[in-house]
Amino acid sequence: MAPKKTHEQFVSPYVPSTAKVSKEAMMKEIGIKDDMELYRDIPDDLIYKEDLDIPAPYVDEFSIQQHMTSILKKNANATDYAYFLGAGCARHHTPAVCDEMTGRGEFLTAYFGATTDDRGKWQAIWEYQAQMAELLDTDFCGFPQYDGPWSLSHAILIATRITGKRKVLVPASASPMNMKIVDNYTDGVTERQAELVEVAYDKKTGLLDLKDLEKKLDNKTAAVVIENPNFFGMIETQGEQIGKMAKKAGAEFIVYADPISLGVLEAPANYGANMAAGDLHSLGGHLAAGGHQAGFLGLPDDKKYLSQFKDLAVSIAPTIEDGEYSFVWYNFEEGSYGAREEANEFTGSACNLWAIHSAVYLTIMGPKGMEEVGNTIMARAQYAAAELAKLPGVKVPFAGPFFKEFVVDFTGTGKTVAEINRALVDKKIIGGLDLSCDFPELGQSALWCVTECNTQAEIDMLVAALEAVLA
Amino acid sequence: MGMNSETKLRKFHAARWDEQLVFEQSVPGERGIMVPQPEADLASLPGQKAAGAMKRKKAPNLPEINQMKVNRHYMRLSQEASCAVDLTLNISEGTCTMKYSPKIQEHMATNPMINEVHPMQHPDTMQGILEIYHKAGECLKAISGLDYFSFQPGGGSQAIYTAGSIMRAYQRANGHPEKDEVITTSFSHPVDSATPSANGFKVITLMPDAEGYPDLAALKEAVSERTAGLFITNPEDTGLFNQRIKEYVKVIRDVGGLCFYDQANANGMLGITRAKEAGFDMCHFNLHKSFSAPHGSYGPASGAVGCKEFLKPFMPVPQVGFDGDKYTLDYDCPQSIGMVRSFLGNTAVVMKAYMWIMQLGPAGLKAAAIGAVLNNNYMESLLKKTKGISIKYGEDKRRLEQIRYSWDVLMEETGIGTDEVNYRVQDFGIPDYWTAHPPYLIPEPMTLEPADSYNKEDIDEYVAVLREAAREAYEEPELYKKQPPFNAVTHRPQWPMVEKEADNACTWRLYQKNMEKRMVKK
């Protein structure tokens, strides 16, 4: 710890005016003798005269590094734990080139910039938009939203504005966290902006219960939302039928998709989705303790939808030089920077670095890489589910194809998920998400996740560990 | 050697690679990376075939490019990006506080000890993350004087949105559903209007009075039993501290409203003046601005939202708790608005802010705030003497961290205004500057913010460029007829923006549909 200093004595490599010579020269130019004269227009009763009650600093770089390491080493992490936890933030491999690019100061420490001087950055972001649209097989994609549920919320409000209706059908199986975010976002002051009505799931398949959908779907419905794969990991094989039912009732069909599945699973637009939302995380994002989430929204080239879009995008446009192109903002004036409260919802700094990350990911993977990774994930998840189901008292309750996650019911083991997961931590395994609070009807169930990062050997190790824990 | 030390003008030229779009570089069969394959034992499993009717029929039209070329492509794009704080004097983006992000932060943030942690793993297995949240919260409590902070919002706008949600929940819980209006000011950031509106409030905007402050008389007229609260920045984008801020708060309080202090412009005030003493119920800080985390080309960001104790029950869940021994995540908050962002927010951004605070401490934070204000006042002193520039409002007033200048005199005398100057400055290696959020209440605006990271020589160079651009407007106006910039990455676009109702080329397929035919070939 450094001895206590006043602000006049403090020297920092980050604050060059702490060098006396410069400071004095600038003060001379301004015509002040004491630096607090800079604040003469702040009323005295608003000037805080004490020292801030924060700890003494670690001024040198080595000390702050040590301090942070001593804190961070309290975190279990994927270098020495096996992870089987997803729920919107599954472990996937990050190609080194992705990290290389997001670590570039030119991207990392930039902000807005014009096309004339920041063109390369805008091209990278345009290439995100363009490749994402290809992955979604849709026409339009703009800057990412804060995260997947935020994109879904935006899609829902687009649907309410397009249809002039407020009822929105959402799956009862949807991610509880996502629904918390959607619920607040679609609230209002005098009335809700959207009324969320849950559609039951089929107890055998975990998929949407079409009878319940039929019952709840009417001409007051603005949108039908599904997740595919759904929160239980199941592939919603009834997607096309649900879309047809929604459209027949005059409702929009919104699909919440997992982008890493789209090398092997059909793009939502191709089974009738008007809008496709989701989170970019699975495109090689680090777990990052939740800091690598970013939302996407794919829309058709139709003014009906585009006029309701809230965020910015970049569009190719020609420059004054023949044959040269640049990237210019789309939806700036009409968005909340220009139109303030008249805009659709609002926009702001969200996740463009992760857009660049996703752009690099999609380029480096290509169509073949996307297909292969989807296949590997499915094969390993199938293997894990089959092996786990062999354990005494353990069931995999839902029948049907799944992508990378699946529900495992431990009720028959006589142990709670919490107990099992606690025991697994001691064996350096992070187990599946406990569903017993949010889905009590599933008993002591957990949502397990297997990706291309979980090898067969790791799965075998897990099964052995679970066998011991359950014994 | 190098830049002329007398003129302080650089012979700058940006990199131009004439790089093709990624789609144009595709070679069928090339691979950028190999991915893990199922083990031999798994060969009998169906894998993707299990998808049945949901199996993708046509592969996505993504490019196929070998790894060296992928790397080279994005490297070239990074070279064609010349506005980053790491590279140049980003005094340009006023209101955005473009300060240096110490490299040690990034090195820690990419460490697996944070970068490979799952946000839903048991709190006992991520005590380090929670400790950072708790300790960063304690620091912001001291800096603001408020009682509790949430780091869930993933940006400044989302933080202000969260404050609106809390206001809505609070007024509803207290039996005031009639409170459906909020008040903001025209010099506050547009998001102070847009986010309450997204929460469902009607928005009343106060225009500035003759002194440039939000009109207090108009505020008194605007309030009623329907007023839910106030969203106000201080200092506003003029850089002038609103001396009567407590009176505004009182007017709102008298009608049962809550007061939110938008502290996006806090960089000049850390350790100097606080939200608490000004009477506010809530505030927010942009950790990617005032607290040094990088802007990431427009996010990931973090907006820390703070409140007084009586509003804590409404804050997002989970809330980080500490019993003196162990850190916890508390979801049991029945009055909470729920969540605004997945999981815990942008954890790495919070960590970077915490590191910055912990390298400066109480004296250092104050030195940084003073550094920012000193820089700004020094720059003002130089620019005041620059022909063509005027400064509106607040004559004889000190500014805090930024100033919205006007090129109105230059426009009047030469016909060359802020948009033209903004192109020209790029020829000297400084980024295009922020003019103003619409509407332009100050004509021909230019908003500059020389944050605490810049030294006197940086500011001198920046000023030299502006002076040169102005001199040319007076003495060599024909240069502007040739439409600078000449040395930036590209020439100026034929149109600066694409309107929403126009055909756009935001994707490859829309480019081919709407724009390709409009591009003139060389």
PDB file of N, CA and C in Angstrom, chain B residues 253-280:
ATOM      1  N   ARG B 253     -39.460  16.899  -6.172  1.00  0.00           N
ATOM      2  CA  ARG B 253     -39.768  16.243  -4.896  1.00  0.00           C
ATOM      3  C   ARG B 253     -41.110  16.725  -4.347  1.00  0.00           C
ATOM      4  N   ASP B 254     -41.388  18.018  -4.498  1.00  0.00           N
ATOM      5  CA  ASP B 254     -42.626  18.584  -3.959  1.00  0.00           C
ATOM      6  C   ASP B 254     -43.887  17.985  -4.568  1.00  0.00           C
ATOM      7  N   VAL B 255     -43.739  17.410  -5.767  1.00  0.00           N
ATOM      8  CA  VAL B 255     -44.929  16.775  -6.368  1.00  0.00           C
ATOM      9  C   VAL B 255     -44.826  15.244  -6.295  1.00  0.00           C
ATOM     10  N   GLY B 256     -43.913  14.750  -5.469  1.00  0.00           N
ATOM     11  CA  GLY B 256     -43.820  13.297  -5.278  1.00  0.00           C
ATOM     12  C   GLY B 256     -43.054  12.571  -6.354  1.00  0.00           C
ATOM     13  N   GLY B 257     -42.214  13.300  -7.091  1.00  0.00           N
ATOM     14  CA  GLY B 257     -41.428  12.645  -8.151  1.00  0.00           C
ATOM     15  C   GLY B 257     -40.071  12.184  -7.639  1.00  0.00           C
ATOM     16  N   LEU B 258     -39.454  11.300  -8.388  1.00  0.00           N
ATOM     17  CA  LEU B 258     -38.093  10.856  -8.096  1.00  0.00           C
ATOM     18  C   LEU B 258     -37.125  11.578  -9.026  1.00  0.00           C
ATOM     19  N   CYS B 259     -35.885  11.729  -8.571  1.00  0.00           N
ATOM     20  CA  CYS B 259     -34.897  12.444  -9.383  1.00  0.00           C
ATOM     21  C   CYS B 259     -33.740  11.531  -9.776  1.00  0.00           C
ATOM     22  N   PHE B 260     -33.518  11.434 -11.079  1.00  0.00           N
ATOM     23  CA  PHE B 260     -32.418  10.621 -11.612  1.00  0.00           C
ATOM     24  C   PHE B 260     -31.347  11.538 -12.181  1.00  0.00           C
ATOM     25  N   TYR B 261     -30.119  11.311 -11.722  1.00  0.00           N
ATOM     26  CA  TYR B 261     -28.974  12.126 -12.121  1.00  0.00           C
ATOM     27  C   TYR B 261     -28.190  11.347 -13.179  1.00  0.00           C
ATOM     28  N   ASP B 262     -28.258  11.767 -14.413  1.00  0.00           N
ATOM     29  CA  ASP B 262     -27.481  11.144 -15.484  1.00  0.00           C
ATOM     30  C   ASP B 262     -26.039  11.610 -15.326  1.00  0.00           C
ATOM     31  N   GLN B 263     -25.173  10.671 -14.907  1.00  0.00           N
ATOM     32  CA  GLN B 263     -23.779  11.027 -14.624  1.00  0.00           C
ATOM     33  C   GLN B 263     -22.836  10.550 -15.723  1.00  0.00           C
ATOM     34  N   ALA B 264     -23.340  10.481 -16.940  1.00  0.00           N
ATOM     35  CA  ALA B 264     -22.472  10.149 -18.070  1.00  0.00           C
ATOM     36  C   ALA B 264     -21.361  11.183 -18.198  1.00  0.00           C
ATOM     37  N   ASN B 265     -21.618  12.372 -17.716  1.00  0.00           N
ATOM     38  CA  ASN B 265     -20.628  13.447 -17.792  1.00  0.00           C
ATOM     39  C   ASN B 265     -19.892  13.642 -16.473  1.00  0.00           C
ATOM     40  N   ALA B 266     -19.704  12.562 -15.736  1.00  0.00           N
ATOM     41  CA  ALA B 266     -19.131  12.678 -14.388  1.00  0.00           C
ATOM     42  C   ALA B 266     -17.619  12.843 -14.374  1.00  0.00           C
ATOM     43  N   ASN B 267     -16.986  12.754 -15.533  1.00  0.00           N
ATOM     44  CA  ASN B 267     -15.528  12.633 -15.509  1.00  0.00           C
ATOM     45  C   ASN B 267     -14.806  13.773 -14.807  1.00  0.00           C
ATOM     46  N   GLY B 268     -15.381  14.940 -14.813  1.00  0.00           N
ATOM     47  CA  GLY B 268     -14.716  16.074 -14.158  1.00  0.00           C
ATOM     48  C   GLY B 268     -15.111  16.244 -12.699  1.00  0.00           C
ATOM     49  N   MET B 269     -15.922  15.335 -12.181  1.00  0.00           N
ATOM     50  CA  MET B 269     -16.492  15.569 -10.850  1.00  0.00           C
ATOM     51  C   MET B 269     -16.183  14.492  -9.818  1.00  0.00           C
ATOM     52  N   LEU B 270     -15.395  13.489 -10.207  1.00  0.00           N
ATOM     53  CA  LEU B 270     -15.137  12.390  -9.276  1.00  0.00           C
ATOM     54  C   LEU B 270     -14.389  12.914  -8.049  1.00  0.00           C
ATOM     55  N   GLY B 271     -14.979  12.730  -6.906  1.00  0.00           N
ATOM     56  CA  GLY B 271     -14.356  13.217  -5.678  1.00  0.00           C
ATOM     57  C   GLY B 271     -14.537  14.707  -5.451  1.00  0.00           C
ATOM     58  N   ILE B 272     -15.271  15.360  -6.331  1.00  0.00           N
ATOM     59  CA  ILE B 272     -15.461  16.814  -6.240  1.00  0.00           C
ATOM     60  C   ILE B 272     -16.884  17.150  -5.785  1.00  0.00           C
ATOM     61  N   THR B 273     -17.860  16.511  -6.420  1.00  0.00           N
ATOM     62  CA  THR B 273     -19.252  16.773  -6.052  1.00  0.00           C
ATOM     63  C   THR B 273     -20.047  15.504  -6.324  1.00  0.00           C
ATOM     64  N   ARG B 274     -21.117  15.279  -5.538  1.00  0.00           N
ATOM     65  CA  ARG B 274     -21.772  13.971  -5.585  1.00  0.00           C
ATOM     66  C   ARG B 274     -23.297  14.090  -5.764  1.00  0.00           C
ATOM     67  N   ALA B 275     -23.877  13.007  -6.221  1.00  0.00           N
ATOM     68  CA  ALA B 275     -25.331  12.959  -6.429  1.00  0.00           C
ATOM     69  C   ALA B 275     -26.086  13.171  -5.116  1.00  0.00           C
ATOM     70  N   LYS B 276     -25.553  12.602  -4.055  1.00  0.00           N
ATOM     71  CA  LYS B 276     -26.258  12.656  -2.770  1.00  0.00           C
ATOM     72  C   LYS B 276     -26.481  14.097  -2.319  1.00  0.00           C
ATOM     73  N   GLU B 277     -25.410  14.891  -2.320  1.00  0.00           N
ATOM     74  CA  GLU B 277     -25.536  16.261  -1.832  1.00  0.00           C
ATOM     75  C   GLU B 277     -26.442  17.093  -2.738  1.00  0.00           C
ATOM     76  N   ALA B 278     -26.527  16.718  -4.008  1.00  0.00           N
ATOM     77  CA  ALA B 278     -27.426  17.448  -4.904  1.00  0.00           C
ATOM     78  C   ALA B 278     -28.875  16.985  -4.724  1.00  0.00           C
ATOM     79  N   GLY B 279     -29.067  15.953  -3.928  1.00  0.00           N
ATOM     80  CA  GLY B 279     -30.432  15.559  -3.559  1.00  0.00           C
ATOM     81  C   GLY B 279     -31.039  14.448  -4.394  1.00  0.00           C
ATOM     82  N   PHE B 280     -30.239  13.775  -5.208  1.00  0.00           N
ATOM     83  CA  PHE B 280     -30.819  12.795  -6.142  1.00  0.00           C
ATOM     84  C   PHE B 280     -31.107  11.441  -5.489  1.00  0.00           C
TER      85      PHE B 280
END
